[in-house]
Coordinates of C-alpha atoms in Angstrom, one line a residue:
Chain C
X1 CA 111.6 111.6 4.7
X2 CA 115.4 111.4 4.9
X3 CA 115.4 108.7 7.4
X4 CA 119.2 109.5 8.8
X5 CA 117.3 112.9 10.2
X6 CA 114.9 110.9 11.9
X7 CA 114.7 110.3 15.9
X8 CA 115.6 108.2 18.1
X9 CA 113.1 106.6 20.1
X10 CA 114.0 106.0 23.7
X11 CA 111.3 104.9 26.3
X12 CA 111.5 103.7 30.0
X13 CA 108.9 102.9 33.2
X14 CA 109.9 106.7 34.4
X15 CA 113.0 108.8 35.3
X16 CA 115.9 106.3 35.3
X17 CA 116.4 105.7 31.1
X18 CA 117.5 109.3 31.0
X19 CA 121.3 107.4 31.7
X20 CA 121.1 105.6 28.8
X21 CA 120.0 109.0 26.5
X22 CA 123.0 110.5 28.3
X23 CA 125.2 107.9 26.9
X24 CA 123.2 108.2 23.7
X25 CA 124.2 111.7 23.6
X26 CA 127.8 111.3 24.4
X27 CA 128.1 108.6 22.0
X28 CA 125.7 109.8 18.9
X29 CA 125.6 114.1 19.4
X30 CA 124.1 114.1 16.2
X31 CA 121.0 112.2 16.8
X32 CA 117.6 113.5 17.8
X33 CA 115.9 111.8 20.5
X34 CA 112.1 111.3 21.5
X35 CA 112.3 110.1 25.6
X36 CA 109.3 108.6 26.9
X37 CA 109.2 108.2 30.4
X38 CA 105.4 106.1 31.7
X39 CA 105.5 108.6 35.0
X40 CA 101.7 107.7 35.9
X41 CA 102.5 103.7 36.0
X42 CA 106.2 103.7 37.6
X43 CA 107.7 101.7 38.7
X44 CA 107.2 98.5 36.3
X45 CA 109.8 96.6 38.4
X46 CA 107.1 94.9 40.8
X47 CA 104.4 94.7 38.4
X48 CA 104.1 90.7 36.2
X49 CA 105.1 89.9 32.9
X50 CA 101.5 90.5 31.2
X51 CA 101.7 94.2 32.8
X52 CA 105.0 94.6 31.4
X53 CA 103.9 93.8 28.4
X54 CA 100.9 95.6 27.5
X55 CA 102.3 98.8 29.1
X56 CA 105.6 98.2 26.3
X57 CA 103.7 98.0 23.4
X58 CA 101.7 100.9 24.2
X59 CA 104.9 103.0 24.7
X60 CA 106.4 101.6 21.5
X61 CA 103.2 102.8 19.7
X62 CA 103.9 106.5 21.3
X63 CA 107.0 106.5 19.9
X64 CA 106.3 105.7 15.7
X65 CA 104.2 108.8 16.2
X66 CA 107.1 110.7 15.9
X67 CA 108.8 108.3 13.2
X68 CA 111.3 107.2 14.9
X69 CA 114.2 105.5 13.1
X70 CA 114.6 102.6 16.3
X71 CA 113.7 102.7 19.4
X72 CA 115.3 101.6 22.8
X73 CA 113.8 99.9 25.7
X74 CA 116.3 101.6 28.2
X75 CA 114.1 99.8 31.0
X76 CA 115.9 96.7 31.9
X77 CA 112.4 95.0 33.3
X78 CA 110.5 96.0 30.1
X79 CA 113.7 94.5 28.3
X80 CA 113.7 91.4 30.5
X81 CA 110.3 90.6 30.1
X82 CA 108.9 92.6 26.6
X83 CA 111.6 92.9 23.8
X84 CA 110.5 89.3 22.1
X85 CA 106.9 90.3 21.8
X86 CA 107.9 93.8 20.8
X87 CA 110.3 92.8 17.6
X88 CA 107.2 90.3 16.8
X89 CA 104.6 92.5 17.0
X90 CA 106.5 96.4 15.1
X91 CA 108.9 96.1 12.3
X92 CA 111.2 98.9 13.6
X93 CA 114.4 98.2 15.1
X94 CA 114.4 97.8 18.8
X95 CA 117.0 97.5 21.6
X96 CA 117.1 96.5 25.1
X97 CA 119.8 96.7 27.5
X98 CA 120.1 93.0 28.7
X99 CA 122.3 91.9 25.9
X100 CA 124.8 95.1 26.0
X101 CA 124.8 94.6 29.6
X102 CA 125.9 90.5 29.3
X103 CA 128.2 91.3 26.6
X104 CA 130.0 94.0 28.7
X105 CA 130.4 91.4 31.8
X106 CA 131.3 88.4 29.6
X107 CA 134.2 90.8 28.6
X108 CA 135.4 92.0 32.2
X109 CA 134.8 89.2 34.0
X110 CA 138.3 86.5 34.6
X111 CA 137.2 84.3 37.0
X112 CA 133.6 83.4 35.3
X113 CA 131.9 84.2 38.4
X114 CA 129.2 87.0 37.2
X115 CA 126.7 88.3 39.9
X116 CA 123.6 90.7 38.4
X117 CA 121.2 92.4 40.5
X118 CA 117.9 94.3 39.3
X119 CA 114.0 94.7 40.7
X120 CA 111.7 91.8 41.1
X121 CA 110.9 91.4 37.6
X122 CA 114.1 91.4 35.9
X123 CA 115.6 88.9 37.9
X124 CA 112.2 87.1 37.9
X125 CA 112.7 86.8 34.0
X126 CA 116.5 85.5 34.1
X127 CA 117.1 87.1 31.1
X128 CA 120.7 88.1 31.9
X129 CA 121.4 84.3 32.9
X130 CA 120.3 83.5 29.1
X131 CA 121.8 86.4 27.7
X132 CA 125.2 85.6 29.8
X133 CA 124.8 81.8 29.1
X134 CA 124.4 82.0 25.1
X135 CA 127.4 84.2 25.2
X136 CA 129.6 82.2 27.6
X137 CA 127.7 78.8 28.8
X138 CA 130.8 78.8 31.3
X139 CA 130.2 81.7 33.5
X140 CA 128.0 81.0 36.5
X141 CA 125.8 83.8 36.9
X142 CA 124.2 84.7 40.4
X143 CA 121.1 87.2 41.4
X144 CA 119.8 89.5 43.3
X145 CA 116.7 91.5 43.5
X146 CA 117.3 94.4 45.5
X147 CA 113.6 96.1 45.7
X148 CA 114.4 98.9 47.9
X149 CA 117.4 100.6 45.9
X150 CA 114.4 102.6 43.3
X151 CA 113.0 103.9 46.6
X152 CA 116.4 104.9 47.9
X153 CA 117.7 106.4 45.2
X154 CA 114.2 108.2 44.7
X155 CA 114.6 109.8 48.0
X156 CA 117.9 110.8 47.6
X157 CA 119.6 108.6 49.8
X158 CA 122.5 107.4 47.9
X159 CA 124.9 107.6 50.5
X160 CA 124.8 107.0 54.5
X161 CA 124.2 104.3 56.6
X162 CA 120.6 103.5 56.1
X163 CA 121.9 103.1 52.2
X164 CA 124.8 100.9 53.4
X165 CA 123.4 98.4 55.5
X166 CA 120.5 98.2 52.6
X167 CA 123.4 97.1 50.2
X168 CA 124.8 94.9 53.0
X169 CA 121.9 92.7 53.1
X170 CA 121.2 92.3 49.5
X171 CA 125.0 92.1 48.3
X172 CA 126.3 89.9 51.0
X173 CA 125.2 86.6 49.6
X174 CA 126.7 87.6 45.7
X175 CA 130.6 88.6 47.7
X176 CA 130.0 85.3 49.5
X177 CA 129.9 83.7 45.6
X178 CA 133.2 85.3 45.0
X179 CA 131.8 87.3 41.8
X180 CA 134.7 89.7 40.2
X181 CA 132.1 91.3 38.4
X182 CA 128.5 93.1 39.0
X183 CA 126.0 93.9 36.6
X184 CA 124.0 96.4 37.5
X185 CA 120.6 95.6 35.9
X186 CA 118.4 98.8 36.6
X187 CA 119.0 102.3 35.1
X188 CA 118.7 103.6 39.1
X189 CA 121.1 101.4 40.2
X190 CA 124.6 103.7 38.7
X191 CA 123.7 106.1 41.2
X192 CA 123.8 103.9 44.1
X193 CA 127.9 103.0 43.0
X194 CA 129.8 104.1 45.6
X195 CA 127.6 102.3 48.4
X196 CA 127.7 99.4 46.6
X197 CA 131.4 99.5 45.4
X198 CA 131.8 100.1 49.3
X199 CA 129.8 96.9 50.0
X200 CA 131.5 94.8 47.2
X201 CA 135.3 96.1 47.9
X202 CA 137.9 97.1 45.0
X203 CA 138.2 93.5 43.4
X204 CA 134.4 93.5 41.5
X205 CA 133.5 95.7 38.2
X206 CA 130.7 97.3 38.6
X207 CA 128.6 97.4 35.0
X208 CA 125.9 99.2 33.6
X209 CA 124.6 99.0 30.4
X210 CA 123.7 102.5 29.2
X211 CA 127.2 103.2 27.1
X212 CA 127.4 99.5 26.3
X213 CA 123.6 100.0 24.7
X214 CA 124.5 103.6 23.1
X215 CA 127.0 101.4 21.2
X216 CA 125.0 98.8 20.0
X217 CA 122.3 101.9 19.1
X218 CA 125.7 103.3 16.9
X219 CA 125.7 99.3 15.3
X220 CA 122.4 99.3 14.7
X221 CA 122.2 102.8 12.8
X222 CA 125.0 102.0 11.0
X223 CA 123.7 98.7 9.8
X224 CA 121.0 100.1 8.5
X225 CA 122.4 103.1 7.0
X226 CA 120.1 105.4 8.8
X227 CA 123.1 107.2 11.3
X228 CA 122.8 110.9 11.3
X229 CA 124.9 112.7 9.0
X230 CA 123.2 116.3 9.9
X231 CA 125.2 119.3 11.3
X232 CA 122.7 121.1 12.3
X233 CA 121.9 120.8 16.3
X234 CA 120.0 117.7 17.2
X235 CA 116.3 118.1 18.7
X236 CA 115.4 116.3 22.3
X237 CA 112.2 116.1 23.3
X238 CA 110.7 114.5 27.1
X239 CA 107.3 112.9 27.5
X240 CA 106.1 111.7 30.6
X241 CA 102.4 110.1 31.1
X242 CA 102.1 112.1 35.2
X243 CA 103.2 115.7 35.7
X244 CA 106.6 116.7 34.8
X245 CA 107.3 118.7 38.3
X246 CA 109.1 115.5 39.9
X247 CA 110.3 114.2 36.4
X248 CA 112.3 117.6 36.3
X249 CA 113.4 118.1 39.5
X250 CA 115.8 115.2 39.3
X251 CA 115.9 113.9 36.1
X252 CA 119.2 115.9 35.6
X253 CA 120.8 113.8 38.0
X254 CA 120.3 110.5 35.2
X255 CA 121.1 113.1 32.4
X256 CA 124.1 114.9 33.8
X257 CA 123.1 118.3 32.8
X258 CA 119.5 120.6 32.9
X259 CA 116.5 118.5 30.7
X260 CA 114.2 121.6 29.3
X261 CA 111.1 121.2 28.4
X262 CA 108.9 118.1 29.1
X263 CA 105.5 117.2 27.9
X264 CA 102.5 115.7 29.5
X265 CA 101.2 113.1 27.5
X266 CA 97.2 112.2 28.6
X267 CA 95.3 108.9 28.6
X268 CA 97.8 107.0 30.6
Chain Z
X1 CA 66.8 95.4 43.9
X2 CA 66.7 95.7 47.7
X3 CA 69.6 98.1 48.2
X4 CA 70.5 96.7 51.6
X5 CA 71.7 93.8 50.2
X6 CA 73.6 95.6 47.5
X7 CA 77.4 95.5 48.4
X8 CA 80.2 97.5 49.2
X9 CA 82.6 98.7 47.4
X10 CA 85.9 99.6 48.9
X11 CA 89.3 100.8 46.3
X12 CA 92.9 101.4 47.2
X13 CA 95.6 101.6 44.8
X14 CA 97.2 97.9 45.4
X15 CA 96.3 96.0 48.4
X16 CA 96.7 98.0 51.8
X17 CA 93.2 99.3 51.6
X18 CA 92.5 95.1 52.5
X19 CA 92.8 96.7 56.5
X20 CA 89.8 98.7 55.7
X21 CA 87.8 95.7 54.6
X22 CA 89.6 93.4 57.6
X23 CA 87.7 96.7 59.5
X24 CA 84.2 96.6 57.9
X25 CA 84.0 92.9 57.7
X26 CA 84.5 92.7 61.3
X27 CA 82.0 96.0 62.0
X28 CA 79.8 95.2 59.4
X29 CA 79.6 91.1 59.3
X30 CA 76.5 90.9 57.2
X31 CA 77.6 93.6 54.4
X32 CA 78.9 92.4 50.9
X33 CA 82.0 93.9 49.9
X34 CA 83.6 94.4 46.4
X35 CA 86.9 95.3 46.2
X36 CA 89.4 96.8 43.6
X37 CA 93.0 96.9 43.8
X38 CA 94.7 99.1 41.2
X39 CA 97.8 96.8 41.5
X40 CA 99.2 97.8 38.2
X41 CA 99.1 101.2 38.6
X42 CA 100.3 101.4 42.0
X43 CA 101.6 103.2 44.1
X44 CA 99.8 106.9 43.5
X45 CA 101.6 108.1 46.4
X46 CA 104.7 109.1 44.6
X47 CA 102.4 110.8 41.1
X48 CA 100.3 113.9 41.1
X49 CA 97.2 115.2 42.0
X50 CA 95.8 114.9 38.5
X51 CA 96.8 111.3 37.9
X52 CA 95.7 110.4 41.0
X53 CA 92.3 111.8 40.2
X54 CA 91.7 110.3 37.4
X55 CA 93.2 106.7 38.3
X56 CA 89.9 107.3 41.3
X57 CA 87.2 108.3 38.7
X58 CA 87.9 105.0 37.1
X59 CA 88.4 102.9 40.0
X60 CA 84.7 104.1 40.6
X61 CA 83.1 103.5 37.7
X62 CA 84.5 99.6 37.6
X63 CA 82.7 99.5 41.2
X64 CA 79.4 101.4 40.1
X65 CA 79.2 98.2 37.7
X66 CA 78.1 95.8 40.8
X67 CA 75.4 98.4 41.4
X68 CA 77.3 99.4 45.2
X69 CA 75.3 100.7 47.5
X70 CA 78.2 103.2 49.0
X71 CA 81.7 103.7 48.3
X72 CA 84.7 103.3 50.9
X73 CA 88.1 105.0 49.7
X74 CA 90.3 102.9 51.4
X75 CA 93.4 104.7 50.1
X76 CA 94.6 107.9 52.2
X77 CA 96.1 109.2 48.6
X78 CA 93.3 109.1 46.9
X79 CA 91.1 110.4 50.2
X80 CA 93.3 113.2 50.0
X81 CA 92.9 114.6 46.4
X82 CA 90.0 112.8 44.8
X83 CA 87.6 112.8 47.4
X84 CA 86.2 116.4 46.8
X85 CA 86.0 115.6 42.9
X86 CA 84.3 112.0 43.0
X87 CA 81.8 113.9 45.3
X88 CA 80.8 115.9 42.4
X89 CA 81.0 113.9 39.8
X90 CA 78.5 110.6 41.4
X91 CA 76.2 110.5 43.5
X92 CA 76.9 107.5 45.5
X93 CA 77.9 107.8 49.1
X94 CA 81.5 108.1 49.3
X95 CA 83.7 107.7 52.6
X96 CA 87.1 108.6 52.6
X97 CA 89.6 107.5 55.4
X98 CA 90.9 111.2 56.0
X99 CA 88.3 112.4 58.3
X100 CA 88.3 109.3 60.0
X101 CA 91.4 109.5 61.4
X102 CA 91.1 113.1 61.8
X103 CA 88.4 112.7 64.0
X104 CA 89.9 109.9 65.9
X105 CA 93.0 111.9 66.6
X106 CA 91.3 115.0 67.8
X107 CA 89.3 112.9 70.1
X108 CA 92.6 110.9 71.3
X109 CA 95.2 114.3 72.0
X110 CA 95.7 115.3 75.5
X111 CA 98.3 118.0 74.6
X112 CA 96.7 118.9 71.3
X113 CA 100.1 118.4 69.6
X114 CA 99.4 115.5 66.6
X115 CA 101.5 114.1 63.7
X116 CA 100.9 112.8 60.6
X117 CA 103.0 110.4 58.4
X118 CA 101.7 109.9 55.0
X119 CA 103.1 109.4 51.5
X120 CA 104.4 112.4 49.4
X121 CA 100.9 112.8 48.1
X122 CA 99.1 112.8 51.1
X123 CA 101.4 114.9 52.9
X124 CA 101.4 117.4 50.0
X125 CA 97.9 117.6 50.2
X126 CA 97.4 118.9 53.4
X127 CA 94.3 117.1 53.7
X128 CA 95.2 115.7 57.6
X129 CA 95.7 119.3 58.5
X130 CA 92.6 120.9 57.7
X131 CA 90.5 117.8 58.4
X132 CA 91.9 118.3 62.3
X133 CA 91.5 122.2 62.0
X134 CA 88.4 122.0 60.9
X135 CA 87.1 119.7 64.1
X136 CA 89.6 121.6 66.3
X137 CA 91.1 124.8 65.5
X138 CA 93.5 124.6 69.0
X139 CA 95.1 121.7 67.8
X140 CA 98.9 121.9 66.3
X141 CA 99.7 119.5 63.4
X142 CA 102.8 118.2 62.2
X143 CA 103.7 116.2 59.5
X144 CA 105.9 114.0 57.6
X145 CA 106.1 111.7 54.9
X146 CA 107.8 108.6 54.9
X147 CA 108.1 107.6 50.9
X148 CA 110.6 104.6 52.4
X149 CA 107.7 102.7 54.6
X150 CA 105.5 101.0 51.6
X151 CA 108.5 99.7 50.2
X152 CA 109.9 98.5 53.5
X153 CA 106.5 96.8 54.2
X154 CA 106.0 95.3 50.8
X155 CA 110.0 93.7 51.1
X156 CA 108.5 92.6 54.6
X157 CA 110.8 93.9 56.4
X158 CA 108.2 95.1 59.1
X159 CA 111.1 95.1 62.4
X160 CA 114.9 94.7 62.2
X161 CA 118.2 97.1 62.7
X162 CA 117.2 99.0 58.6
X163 CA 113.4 99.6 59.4
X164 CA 114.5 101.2 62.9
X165 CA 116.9 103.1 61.8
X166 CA 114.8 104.6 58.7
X167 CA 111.8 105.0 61.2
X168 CA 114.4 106.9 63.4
X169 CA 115.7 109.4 60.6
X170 CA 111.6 110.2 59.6
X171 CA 110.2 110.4 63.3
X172 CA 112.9 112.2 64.9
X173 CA 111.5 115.8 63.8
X174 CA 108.0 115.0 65.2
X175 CA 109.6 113.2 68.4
X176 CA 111.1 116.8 69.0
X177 CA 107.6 118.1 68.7
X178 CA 106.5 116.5 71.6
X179 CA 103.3 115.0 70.1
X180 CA 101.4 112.8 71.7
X181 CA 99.1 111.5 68.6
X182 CA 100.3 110.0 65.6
X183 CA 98.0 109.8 62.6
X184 CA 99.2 106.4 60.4
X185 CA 98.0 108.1 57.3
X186 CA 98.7 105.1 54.6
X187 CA 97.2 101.8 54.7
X188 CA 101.1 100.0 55.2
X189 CA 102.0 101.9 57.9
X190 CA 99.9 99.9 60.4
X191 CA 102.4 96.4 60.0
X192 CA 105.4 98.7 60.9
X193 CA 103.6 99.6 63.9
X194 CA 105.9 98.5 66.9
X195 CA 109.0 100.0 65.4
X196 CA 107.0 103.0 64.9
X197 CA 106.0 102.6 69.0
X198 CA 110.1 101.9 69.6
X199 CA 111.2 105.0 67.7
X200 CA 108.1 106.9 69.5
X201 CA 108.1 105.6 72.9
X202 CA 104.9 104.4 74.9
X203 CA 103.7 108.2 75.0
X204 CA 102.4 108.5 71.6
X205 CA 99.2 107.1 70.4
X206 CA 99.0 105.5 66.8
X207 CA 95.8 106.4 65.3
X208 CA 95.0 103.9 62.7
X209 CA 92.0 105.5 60.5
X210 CA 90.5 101.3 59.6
X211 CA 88.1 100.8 62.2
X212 CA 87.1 104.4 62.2
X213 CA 86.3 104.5 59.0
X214 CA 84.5 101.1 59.4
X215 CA 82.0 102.9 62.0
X216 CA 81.6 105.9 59.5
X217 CA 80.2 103.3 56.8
X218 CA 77.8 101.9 59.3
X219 CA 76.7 105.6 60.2
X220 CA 76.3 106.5 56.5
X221 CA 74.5 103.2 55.7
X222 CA 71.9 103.5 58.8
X223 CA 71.3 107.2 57.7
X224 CA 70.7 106.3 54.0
X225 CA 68.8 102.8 55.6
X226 CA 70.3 100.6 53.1
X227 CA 72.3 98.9 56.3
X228 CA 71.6 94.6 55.4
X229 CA 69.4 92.9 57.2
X230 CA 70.4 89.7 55.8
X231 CA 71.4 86.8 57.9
X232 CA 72.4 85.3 54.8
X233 CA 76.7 84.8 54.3
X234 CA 77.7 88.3 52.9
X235 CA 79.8 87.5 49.5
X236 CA 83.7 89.0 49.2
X237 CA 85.0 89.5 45.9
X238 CA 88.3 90.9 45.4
X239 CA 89.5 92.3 42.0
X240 CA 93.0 93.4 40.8
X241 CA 94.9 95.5 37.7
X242 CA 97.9 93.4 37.7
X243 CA 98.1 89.2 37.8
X244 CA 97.1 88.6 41.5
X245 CA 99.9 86.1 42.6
X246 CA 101.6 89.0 44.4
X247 CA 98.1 89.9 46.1
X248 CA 97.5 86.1 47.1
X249 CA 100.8 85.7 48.9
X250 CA 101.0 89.2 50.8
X251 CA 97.2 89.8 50.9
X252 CA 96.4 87.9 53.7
X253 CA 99.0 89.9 56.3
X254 CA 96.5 92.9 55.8
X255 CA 93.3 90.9 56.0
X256 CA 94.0 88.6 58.8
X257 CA 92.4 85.8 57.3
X258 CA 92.8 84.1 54.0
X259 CA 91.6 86.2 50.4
X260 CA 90.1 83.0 48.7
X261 CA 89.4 83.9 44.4
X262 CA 90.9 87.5 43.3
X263 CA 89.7 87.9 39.5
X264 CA 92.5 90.1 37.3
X265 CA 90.6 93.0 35.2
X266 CA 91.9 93.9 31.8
X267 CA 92.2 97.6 30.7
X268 CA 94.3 99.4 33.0

């Protein structure tokens, strides 16, 4: 098998890792992607570290079905918590979104003051303090879990007051740090950006990882010598583990344009 | 084996169904109780009917393992789509919390104007609404679910100006209704019941299906005679999907008294 013509691999705890295949998309339009999105078992944000895990390696072992070339964890708790067992355990390429994230804040922030928020389990893991820390050991980094921006964003409610005063109470003890710049450390989060740029005011970056990762996915592929050199059209293809009906009805919201088909998976 | 002494078993998907056994324990005092909490799949009231079918058959099967003598679905999502099919497929007594509460309301409506909040799921279902039509055909249901209200709960943010107001936006279209009943058709729901009663006003009755259910168990166990006659202490165990630190520290809010051992199972 020409492994250049071979898929990306994309997985994620539901919906929300359809930004990061956007940005995949925008970045690689010659690559073919396998999305996995674990529908029945959403959200993994609130969920522990042995969970996480299990649930990860199970998704990884969906994906080399379909030989994919690398794969991407565009779930920032599965990447908070599961990458290191994941590299030790397949011999495929895989890549989170914590590092891309750090790295993109290391770069925007000027007065080293870094604030990241992201569901229980992310911040739990302080992987982006490490990942910020081995970068730049002289940024000060500050969290936030924010567990009831999924549910917002699920219902819709990405604007308004009830959204507001939501983002009030978590963000008001990160502008009180004085951060210039936000990481935003959950694939829902990008949609909630005007009600929290509201919140945080003009003078903080707001940063999400999904182009930053589609980069490092372009590094990766290159590295290896495995980047698509095809013209013909790629091939997507969505997997959930519940019914699609949901999955469909606003997953082109994350991808920025209509999905197509997508495939129940059993067993989940 | 004596089946009287047999225990219990009660399943929710995380730990709200823990009212239900606060209920029984306190109808029931000399009845053993096994319960399962699918905490690492949770919630199922955001997935589908089929997942949610499935999730129940093998939330059953772990129970038929301690040789239960009757099975309580403490879960309103799963009492709404899996109770017809785990009906069929064992033949263990199983009680669900739908007709419970049903029956409860019917008996508590002057006006015969009810509502009924719920999860996605449950609402869907439509499981309230016949349940009522079937006892009382005169009766007028509304309903209305509130996907916002289990994460509120679980962030423990039970009163305050951001539970009000997201209580406001879901009750106001059953406030114009002029019910006089309100079915609290999820397990949560209960701890968020005074801002429920300020959005609602003092003329609306909460129906909370726990203690109904509770007498429905004693009616099934006296008809079946396997009711305990023990004056021994009745043994509680408590079993969960995901680690149970999460379990421990909010469990008790839904109990009313203190959990003691919760035992993790592997597999899910």
């Amino acid at each position: 098998m020409n492994s250049a013509r071979q898929p990306i691999g994309v997985f994620d705890s539901g919906i929300g890792g359809l930004t990061v295949v956007k940005a995949i998309m925008e970045n690689l339009p010659s690559e073919s992607i396998v999305y996995f999105g674990d529908t029945a078992r959403v959200p993994y944000g609130t969920k522990s570290k042995m969970t996480i895990v299990k649930f990860s390696l199970e998704n990884v072992e969906f994906l080399l079905r379909f030989g994919v070339k690398c794969i991407v964890i565009a779930c920032n708790t599965s990447s908070s918590w599961a990458l290191p067992t994941l590299r030790k355990y397949f011999k495929v390429p895989i890549i989170g979104v914590i590092r891309p994230g750090a790295a993109a804040a290391v770069r925007q922030t000027k007065n080293k003051r870094v604030g990241v928020i992201g569901t229980n389990a992310t911040i739990k893991s302080g992987a982006y303090d490490a990942a910020i820390q081995q970068l730049d050991p002289a940024i000060k980094v500050f969290t936030q879990s924010c567990p009831l921006f999924v549910p917002l964003v699920e219902e819709g409610w990405l604007g308004g007051d009830i959204s507001r005063h939501v983002a009030q109470r978590y963000l008001q003890p990160l502008l009180r740090q004085r951060i210039d710049t936000l990481i935003l450390g959950c694939t829902h989060y990008p949609l909630l950006a005007s009600t929290i740029r509201q919140v945080m005011g003009p003078g903080v970056a707001l940063v999400d990882s999904a182009r930053q990762t589609a980069h490092e996915v372009r590094g990766v592929l290159v590295g290896a010598d495995t980047i698509s050199d095809s013209r013909r059209k790629p091939r997507y293809r969505f997997f959930v583990t519940d019914e699609p009906t949901q999955f469909n009805r606003i997953g082109h919201q994350f991808l920025g344009q209509a999905i197509g088909t997508v495939e129940r998976v059993n067993g989940y």
